[in-house]
mmCIF file of C-alpha atoms in Angstrom:
data_model
loop_
_atom_site.group_PDB
_atom_site.id
_atom_site.type_symbol
_atom_site.label_atom_id
_atom_site.label_comp_id
_atom_site.label_asym_id
_atom_site.label_seq_id
_atom_site.Cartn_x
_atom_site.Cartn_y
_atom_site.Cartn_z
ATOM 1 C CA MET A 1 -4.584 -28.986 6.140
ATOM 2 C CA PHE A 2 -3.757 -28.346 9.802
ATOM 3 C CA ARG A 3 -0.491 -30.218 9.316
ATOM 4 C CA TRP A 4 0.443 -27.721 6.589
ATOM 5 C CA PHE A 5 -0.222 -24.783 8.963
ATOM 6 C CA ARG A 6 2.133 -26.325 11.530
ATOM 7 C CA ALA A 7 4.815 -27.256 8.986
ATOM 8 C CA PRO A 8 7.935 -25.028 8.862
ATOM 9 C CA ALA A 9 7.965 -22.616 5.930
ATOM 10 C CA THR A 10 11.637 -21.625 6.239
ATOM 11 C CA GLU A 11 14.863 -22.870 7.733
ATOM 12 C CA THR A 12 14.177 -20.667 10.762
ATOM 13 C CA GLN A 13 11.221 -22.933 11.642
ATOM 14 C CA ILE A 14 8.618 -20.240 10.973
ATOM 15 C CA THR A 15 5.418 -22.123 10.179
ATOM 16 C CA HIS A 16 2.995 -21.492 7.341
ATOM 17 C CA GLY A 17 0.384 -20.518 9.917
ATOM 18 C CA GLN A 18 2.628 -17.733 11.223
ATOM 19 C CA ARG A 19 3.127 -16.491 7.689
ATOM 20 C CA LEU A 20 -0.551 -16.697 6.748
ATOM 21 C CA TRP A 21 -0.862 -12.899 6.821
ATOM 22 C CA LEU A 22 1.922 -12.677 4.235
ATOM 23 C CA TYR A 23 0.163 -15.143 1.933
ATOM 24 C CA VAL A 24 -3.093 -13.176 2.194
ATOM 25 C CA PHE A 25 -1.290 -9.905 1.461
ATOM 26 C CA ALA A 26 0.462 -11.467 -1.560
ATOM 27 C CA VAL A 27 -2.839 -12.788 -2.941
ATOM 28 C CA ILE A 28 -4.526 -9.390 -2.549
ATOM 29 C CA THR A 29 -1.587 -7.682 -4.284
ATOM 30 C CA MET A 30 -1.668 -10.157 -7.171
ATOM 31 C CA VAL A 31 -5.412 -9.704 -7.594
ATOM 32 C CA LEU A 32 -5.027 -5.922 -7.778
ATOM 33 C CA LEU A 33 -2.256 -6.295 -10.374
ATOM 34 C CA VAL A 34 -3.958 -8.909 -12.521
ATOM 35 C CA THR A 35 -7.535 -7.564 -12.440
ATOM 36 C CA PRO A 36 -6.892 -4.705 -14.940
ATOM 37 C CA THR A 37 -5.505 -7.281 -17.373
ATOM 38 C CA LEU A 38 -8.533 -9.502 -16.934
ATOM 39 C CA ILE A 39 -10.716 -6.507 -17.786
ATOM 40 C CA VAL A 40 -8.739 -5.264 -20.795
ATOM 41 C CA VAL A 41 -8.589 -8.625 -22.596
ATOM 42 C CA PRO A 42 -12.374 -9.169 -22.802
ATOM 43 C CA MET A 43 -12.865 -5.513 -23.777
ATOM 44 C CA SER A 44 -10.621 -6.044 -26.797
ATOM 45 C CA PHE A 45 -13.122 -8.571 -28.188
ATOM 46 C CA SER A 46 -16.099 -6.244 -27.949
ATOM 47 C CA ASP A 47 -18.038 -5.227 -31.071
ATOM 48 C CA SER A 48 -19.051 -1.926 -29.491
ATOM 49 C CA GLN A 49 -17.904 1.442 -30.820
ATOM 50 C CA TYR A 50 -16.816 2.303 -27.279
ATOM 51 C CA LEU A 51 -14.915 0.555 -24.516
ATOM 52 C CA GLU A 52 -17.366 -1.863 -22.965
ATOM 53 C CA PHE A 53 -17.118 -4.376 -20.121
ATOM 54 C CA PRO A 54 -18.419 -6.975 -20.176
ATOM 55 C CA PRO A 55 -18.920 -7.071 -23.971
ATOM 56 C CA GLU A 56 -22.496 -7.526 -25.131
ATOM 57 C CA THR A 57 -21.347 -8.789 -28.529
ATOM 58 C CA TRP A 58 -18.063 -10.609 -29.117
ATOM 59 C CA SER A 59 -15.998 -9.792 -32.195
ATOM 60 C CA THR A 60 -12.447 -9.432 -33.523
ATOM 61 C CA ARG A 61 -13.417 -6.142 -35.131
ATOM 62 C CA TRP A 62 -10.765 -4.065 -33.389
ATOM 63 C CA TYR A 63 -7.996 -6.581 -34.059
ATOM 64 C CA ASP A 64 -8.889 -6.410 -37.750
ATOM 65 C CA HIS A 65 -8.789 -2.624 -37.529
ATOM 66 C CA TYR A 66 -5.375 -2.711 -35.866
ATOM 67 C CA PHE A 67 -3.735 -5.118 -38.315
ATOM 68 C CA GLY A 68 -5.357 -3.354 -41.272
ATOM 69 C CA SER A 69 -4.250 0.136 -40.271
ATOM 70 C CA PRO A 70 -1.007 1.355 -41.936
ATOM 71 C CA GLU A 71 -0.592 3.942 -39.182
ATOM 72 C CA TRP A 72 -0.747 1.384 -36.370
ATOM 73 C CA MET A 73 1.495 -1.055 -38.260
ATOM 74 C CA GLN A 74 4.133 1.622 -38.820
ATOM 75 C CA ALA A 75 4.077 2.516 -35.122
ATOM 76 C CA THR A 76 4.354 -1.179 -34.195
ATOM 77 C CA ARG A 77 7.377 -1.667 -36.436
ATOM 78 C CA THR A 78 8.999 1.434 -34.943
ATOM 79 C CA SER A 79 8.427 0.226 -31.381
ATOM 80 C CA PHE A 80 9.814 -3.245 -32.038
ATOM 81 C CA LYS A 81 12.804 -1.895 -33.945
ATOM 82 C CA ALA A 82 13.600 0.698 -31.261
ATOM 83 C CA ALA A 83 13.212 -1.870 -28.472
ATOM 84 C CA PHE A 84 15.442 -4.394 -30.244
ATOM 85 C CA LEU A 85 18.154 -1.822 -30.961
ATOM 86 C CA THR A 86 17.938 -0.504 -27.398
ATOM 87 C CA MET A 87 18.461 -4.026 -26.127
ATOM 88 C CA LEU A 88 21.484 -4.506 -28.398
ATOM 89 C CA VAL A 89 23.060 -1.225 -27.274
ATOM 90 C CA ALA A 90 22.158 -1.115 -23.572
ATOM 91 C CA THR A 91 22.903 -4.742 -22.678
ATOM 92 C CA PRO A 92 26.613 -4.969 -23.605
ATOM 93 C CA ILE A 93 27.326 -1.451 -22.331
ATOM 94 C CA GLY A 94 25.527 -2.123 -19.057
ATOM 95 C CA VAL A 95 27.155 -5.528 -18.545
ATOM 96 C CA LEU A 96 30.637 -4.134 -19.158
ATOM 97 C CA ALA A 97 29.904 -1.156 -16.894
ATOM 98 C CA ALA A 98 28.702 -3.445 -14.097
ATOM 99 C CA TYR A 99 31.768 -5.647 -14.550
ATOM 100 C CA GLY A 100 34.074 -2.617 -14.426
ATOM 101 C CA LEU A 101 32.374 -1.233 -11.326
ATOM 102 C CA HIS A 102 32.575 -4.627 -9.631
ATOM 103 C CA CYS A 103 36.271 -5.166 -10.352
ATOM 104 C CA SER A 104 37.454 -1.593 -9.909
ATOM 105 C CA LYS A 105 39.358 -0.551 -6.796
ATOM 106 C CA VAL A 106 38.958 3.196 -7.369
ATOM 107 C CA ARG A 107 38.048 5.229 -4.285
ATOM 108 C CA PHE A 108 35.045 6.933 -5.842
ATOM 109 C CA ILE A 109 33.496 3.780 -7.268
ATOM 110 C CA ARG A 110 30.233 4.383 -5.390
ATOM 111 C CA ALA A 111 29.946 7.818 -6.951
ATOM 112 C CA ALA A 112 30.445 6.249 -10.374
ATOM 113 C CA PHE A 113 27.670 3.742 -9.635
ATOM 114 C CA VAL A 114 25.297 6.513 -8.556
ATOM 115 C CA LEU A 115 26.139 8.382 -11.755
ATOM 116 C CA MET A 116 25.266 5.289 -13.810
ATOM 117 C CA ILE A 117 21.818 4.949 -12.236
ATOM 118 C CA THR A 118 21.020 8.687 -12.261
ATOM 119 C CA PRO A 119 18.375 8.288 -15.016
ATOM 120 C CA MET A 120 16.354 6.205 -12.532
ATOM 121 C CA MET A 121 16.409 8.992 -9.938
ATOM 122 C CA VAL A 122 15.612 11.887 -12.260
ATOM 123 C CA PRO A 123 11.936 12.303 -13.256
ATOM 124 C CA VAL A 124 11.430 10.856 -16.725
ATOM 125 C CA VAL A 125 9.797 14.026 -17.972
ATOM 126 C CA LEU A 126 13.018 15.951 -17.237
ATOM 127 C CA VAL A 127 14.998 13.388 -19.215
ATOM 128 C CA ALA A 128 12.510 13.796 -22.061
ATOM 129 C CA ILE A 129 12.732 17.587 -22.042
ATOM 130 C CA GLY A 130 16.536 17.486 -21.934
ATOM 131 C CA ALA A 131 16.664 14.990 -24.787
ATOM 132 C CA PHE A 132 14.239 17.096 -26.810
ATOM 133 C CA TYR A 133 16.349 20.264 -26.646
ATOM 134 C CA ALA A 134 19.588 18.346 -27.202
ATOM 135 C CA TYR A 135 18.156 16.539 -30.235
ATOM 136 C CA VAL A 136 16.999 19.810 -31.753
ATOM 137 C CA GLN A 137 20.593 21.058 -31.674
ATOM 138 C CA LEU A 138 21.962 17.731 -32.944
ATOM 139 C CA LYS A 139 19.217 17.496 -35.593
ATOM 140 C CA ILE A 140 18.247 13.938 -34.616
ATOM 141 C CA LEU A 141 14.758 14.738 -33.344
ATOM 142 C CA TYR A 142 12.120 12.243 -34.522
ATOM 143 C CA THR A 143 14.798 9.845 -35.738
ATOM 144 C CA MET A 144 15.364 6.215 -34.810
ATOM 145 C CA THR A 145 18.867 7.076 -33.626
ATOM 146 C CA GLY A 146 17.595 9.644 -31.165
ATOM 147 C CA LEU A 147 14.849 7.355 -29.911
ATOM 148 C CA VAL A 148 17.267 4.472 -29.309
ATOM 149 C CA LEU A 149 19.764 6.733 -27.526
ATOM 150 C CA ALA A 150 17.081 8.103 -25.204
ATOM 151 C CA HIS A 151 15.716 4.648 -24.418
ATOM 152 C CA THR A 152 19.231 3.335 -23.851
ATOM 153 C CA VAL A 153 19.759 5.990 -21.194
ATOM 154 C CA LEU A 154 16.626 4.760 -19.407
ATOM 155 C CA ALA A 155 17.460 1.059 -19.786
ATOM 156 C CA LEU A 156 21.130 1.249 -18.823
ATOM 157 C CA PRO A 157 20.595 1.572 -15.030
ATOM 158 C CA LEU A 158 18.468 -1.588 -14.981
ATOM 159 C CA VAL A 159 21.161 -3.562 -16.800
ATOM 160 C CA VAL A 160 23.850 -2.291 -14.424
ATOM 161 C CA ILE A 161 21.833 -3.105 -11.299
ATOM 162 C CA VAL A 162 20.754 -6.609 -12.364
ATOM 163 C CA THR A 163 24.161 -7.621 -13.691
ATOM 164 C CA GLY A 164 25.951 -6.047 -10.725
ATOM 165 C CA SER A 165 23.812 -8.056 -8.311
ATOM 166 C CA ALA A 166 24.751 -11.254 -10.132
ATOM 167 C CA LEU A 167 28.447 -10.398 -10.025
ATOM 168 C CA LYS A 168 28.280 -9.872 -6.251
ATOM 169 C CA SER A 169 27.314 -13.521 -5.791
ATOM 170 C CA TYR A 170 29.860 -14.752 -8.333
ATOM 171 C CA ASP A 171 33.227 -16.133 -7.226
ATOM 172 C CA MET A 172 35.791 -14.058 -9.129
ATOM 173 C CA SER A 173 38.514 -16.558 -8.241
ATOM 174 C CA GLN A 174 37.238 -18.698 -11.127
ATOM 175 C CA GLU A 175 38.070 -15.979 -13.625
ATOM 176 C CA GLU A 176 41.375 -15.280 -11.870
ATOM 177 C CA ALA A 177 42.258 -18.954 -12.207
ATOM 178 C CA ALA A 178 41.622 -18.796 -15.966
ATOM 179 C CA ARG A 179 43.763 -15.681 -16.259
ATOM 180 C CA SER A 180 46.567 -17.280 -14.245
ATOM 181 C CA LEU A 181 46.616 -20.080 -16.815
ATOM 182 C CA GLY A 182 47.276 -17.613 -19.619
ATOM 183 C CA ALA A 183 43.811 -16.561 -20.790
ATOM 184 C CA PRO A 184 43.470 -12.852 -21.657
ATOM 185 C CA ARG A 185 41.022 -10.965 -19.476
ATOM 186 C CA TRP A 186 38.447 -10.605 -22.249
ATOM 187 C CA LYS A 187 38.571 -14.321 -23.009
ATOM 188 C CA ALA A 188 38.355 -15.264 -19.328
ATOM 189 C CA PHE A 189 35.293 -13.037 -19.013
ATOM 190 C CA LEU A 190 33.570 -14.470 -22.086
ATOM 191 C CA THR A 191 34.320 -18.126 -21.349
ATOM 192 C CA VAL A 192 34.176 -18.237 -17.528
ATOM 193 C CA THR A 193 32.337 -15.260 -16.040
ATOM 194 C CA LEU A 194 29.679 -14.596 -18.673
ATOM 195 C CA PRO A 195 28.247 -18.147 -18.686
ATOM 196 C CA GLN A 196 27.976 -17.981 -14.888
ATOM 197 C CA ILE A 197 25.916 -14.773 -14.955
ATOM 198 C CA ARG A 198 23.973 -15.695 -18.078
ATOM 199 C CA PHE A 199 20.580 -15.529 -16.405
ATOM 200 C CA ALA A 200 21.216 -11.974 -15.195
ATOM 201 C CA VAL A 201 22.386 -10.899 -18.657
ATOM 202 C CA VAL A 202 19.302 -12.383 -20.343
ATOM 203 C CA THR A 203 17.075 -10.749 -17.737
ATOM 204 C CA SER A 204 18.838 -7.424 -18.291
ATOM 205 C CA ALA A 205 18.318 -7.698 -22.045
ATOM 206 C CA LEU A 206 14.627 -8.419 -21.476
ATOM 207 C CA LEU A 207 14.269 -5.408 -19.171
ATOM 208 C CA ALA A 208 16.038 -3.185 -21.702
ATOM 209 C CA PHE A 209 13.673 -4.360 -24.438
ATOM 210 C CA LEU A 210 10.564 -3.833 -22.309
ATOM 211 C CA THR A 211 11.786 -0.447 -21.060
ATOM 212 C CA SER A 212 11.883 0.800 -24.627
ATOM 213 C CA PHE A 213 8.783 -1.055 -25.792
ATOM 214 C CA ASP A 214 6.529 0.253 -22.985
ATOM 215 C CA GLU A 215 8.017 3.754 -22.623
ATOM 216 C CA VAL A 216 5.702 6.665 -23.441
ATOM 217 C CA VAL A 217 6.927 9.896 -21.786
ATOM 218 C CA VAL A 218 10.213 10.214 -23.682
ATOM 219 C CA ALA A 219 8.536 8.930 -26.845
ATOM 220 C CA MET A 220 6.045 11.800 -26.697
ATOM 221 C CA PHE A 221 8.946 14.257 -26.979
ATOM 222 C CA VAL A 222 11.497 12.594 -29.274
ATOM 223 C CA SER A 223 9.449 10.269 -31.515
ATOM 224 C CA GLY A 224 7.107 11.255 -34.305
ATOM 225 C CA GLY A 225 7.090 11.978 -38.008
ATOM 226 C CA ASP A 226 8.128 8.772 -39.745
ATOM 227 C CA ASN A 227 9.079 7.169 -36.414
ATOM 228 C CA PRO A 228 6.086 7.293 -34.049
ATOM 229 C CA THR A 229 6.059 4.626 -31.371
ATOM 230 C CA LEU A 230 3.113 2.439 -30.524
ATOM 231 C CA THR A 231 2.756 3.910 -27.031
ATOM 232 C CA ARG A 232 2.803 7.455 -28.431
ATOM 233 C CA ASN A 233 -0.016 6.669 -30.831
ATOM 234 C CA MET A 234 -1.942 4.902 -28.068
ATOM 235 C CA PHE A 235 -1.674 7.958 -25.824
ATOM 236 C CA ASN A 236 -2.786 10.255 -28.644
ATOM 237 C CA ALA A 237 -5.717 7.964 -29.422
ATOM 238 C CA LEU A 238 -6.860 8.069 -25.793
ATOM 239 C CA ARG A 239 -6.460 11.849 -25.682
ATOM 240 C CA ASP A 240 -8.327 12.602 -28.900
ATOM 241 C CA GLN A 241 -10.988 9.862 -28.784
ATOM 242 C CA ILE A 242 -11.747 6.643 -26.922
ATOM 243 C CA ASP A 243 -10.771 4.080 -29.541
ATOM 244 C CA PRO A 244 -11.412 0.426 -28.592
ATOM 245 C CA THR A 245 -8.409 -0.465 -30.740
ATOM 246 C CA ILE A 246 -6.367 0.483 -27.676
ATOM 247 C CA ALA A 247 -7.717 -2.562 -25.833
ATOM 248 C CA SER A 248 -6.665 -4.935 -28.616
ATOM 249 C CA ILE A 249 -3.195 -3.380 -28.792
ATOM 250 C CA SER A 250 -2.851 -3.618 -25.011
ATOM 251 C CA THR A 251 -3.744 -7.309 -25.156
ATOM 252 C CA ILE A 252 -1.092 -7.907 -27.808
ATOM 253 C CA MET A 253 1.494 -6.024 -25.735
ATOM 254 C CA ILE A 254 0.611 -8.159 -22.713
ATOM 255 C CA LEU A 255 1.176 -11.294 -24.793
ATOM 256 C CA VAL A 256 4.519 -9.975 -26.070
ATOM 257 C CA THR A 257 5.690 -9.093 -22.562
ATOM 258 C CA THR A 258 4.594 -12.439 -21.131
ATOM 259 C CA GLY A 259 6.188 -14.331 -24.004
ATOM 260 C CA MET A 260 9.517 -12.577 -23.516
ATOM 261 C CA MET A 261 9.481 -13.314 -19.805
ATOM 262 C CA VAL A 262 8.882 -17.006 -20.551
ATOM 263 C CA LEU A 263 11.716 -17.025 -23.090
ATOM 264 C CA ALA A 264 14.031 -15.370 -20.564
ATOM 265 C CA GLN A 265 13.254 -18.109 -18.060
ATOM 266 C CA LEU A 266 13.798 -20.865 -20.642
ATOM 267 C CA PHE A 267 17.031 -19.602 -22.181
ATOM 268 C CA GLY A 268 18.507 -17.822 -19.184
ATOM 269 C CA GLN A 269 18.181 -20.484 -16.508
ATOM 270 C CA GLN A 270 21.303 -22.265 -15.364
ATOM 271 C CA LYS A 271 21.817 -25.785 -16.609
ATOM 272 C CA GLU A 272 22.032 -28.391 -13.924
ATOM 273 C CA PRO A 273 25.279 -30.316 -13.986
ATOM 274 C CA SER A 274 24.876 -33.792 -15.383
ATOM 275 C CA LYS A 275 25.308 -36.625 -12.960
ATOM 276 C CA PRO A 276 28.248 -38.935 -13.646
ATOM 277 C CA LYS A 277 27.325 -42.315 -14.992
ATOM 278 C CA ASP A 278 28.067 -45.384 -12.942
#
C-alpha cells in the first residue's frame, strides 16, 4: 500500500500520494452524481401510491402502469423517434461543418465557429420561445418536423465541438496524400479521414440522440398534441400530481442512456492494428 503511494502517477513523477486529494475529490463528486440514481431505482419498485424511499413493499406496479398506458407509450415513441431523427440530421451536418471549419483558411473562421455554437451560449428558454413564435408562423408547431429542427439546433454545437477536437489531433497529410493520388475530396474524406475520427463521430451521434431524448424546456413549447415527448409528460405529471410512474420511467431512461454509452464505446473505439505474423 505504501509502495503505491510512493509510485509515480504520471510521467512528471507526481506520486499517487501527492494526488490523493484529487482522488478523494473525484470520489466525492461521483458519489454526489450517482446517489440520486441509487435512490430513484429502488423507488421505482415501490408499491406505494406515493414516492417512497426505501420502499416498504416491493412491486412492479408502476412499470405495469407505464407499459400499459397508451399516453405514456405514445410519448415514448415520440421521444425515441425525435431523438433518432435528430441524430440523423445533426450528426452529418455537424461533422461536415466541423470539417469545413477545420480546413477553411477564411479570416473570420473563429466568428463562424462562435456562430455555430451560439445555441449553447443562449439560454434554452430563449431558444424555446423563439422557436415557438417561428413555428406558429410556419405552422409546424406541435409537429415532429418542428421538434426535430429545434433539437437539431441544440445538438449541432456538441457535434461540431467533439468532431472539431478530433480533427485537431488528426494528421491531414493522410487525406492530402489520398487526394494527390487522384481521389476526389469527398472520397478521401470518407475513406481516409472519417475512419480515423470514427470514435468522435459515434460520440457526437450519441450526444445528439441524448440531447433530444432528455430535453424538456424546448419540448414544453414546441411539442404536444399528437407529438408529446416523454420528458414533457413527465414534467406535467410532476406538476399536476406526484406520480410514482415517473420513477420507473426515469429508471428506464437511465438504462437507455447507459446502454447507448456502452454501445458508443464498443462500436466507436479504434481497432488496434494487427501484429504481423512471423
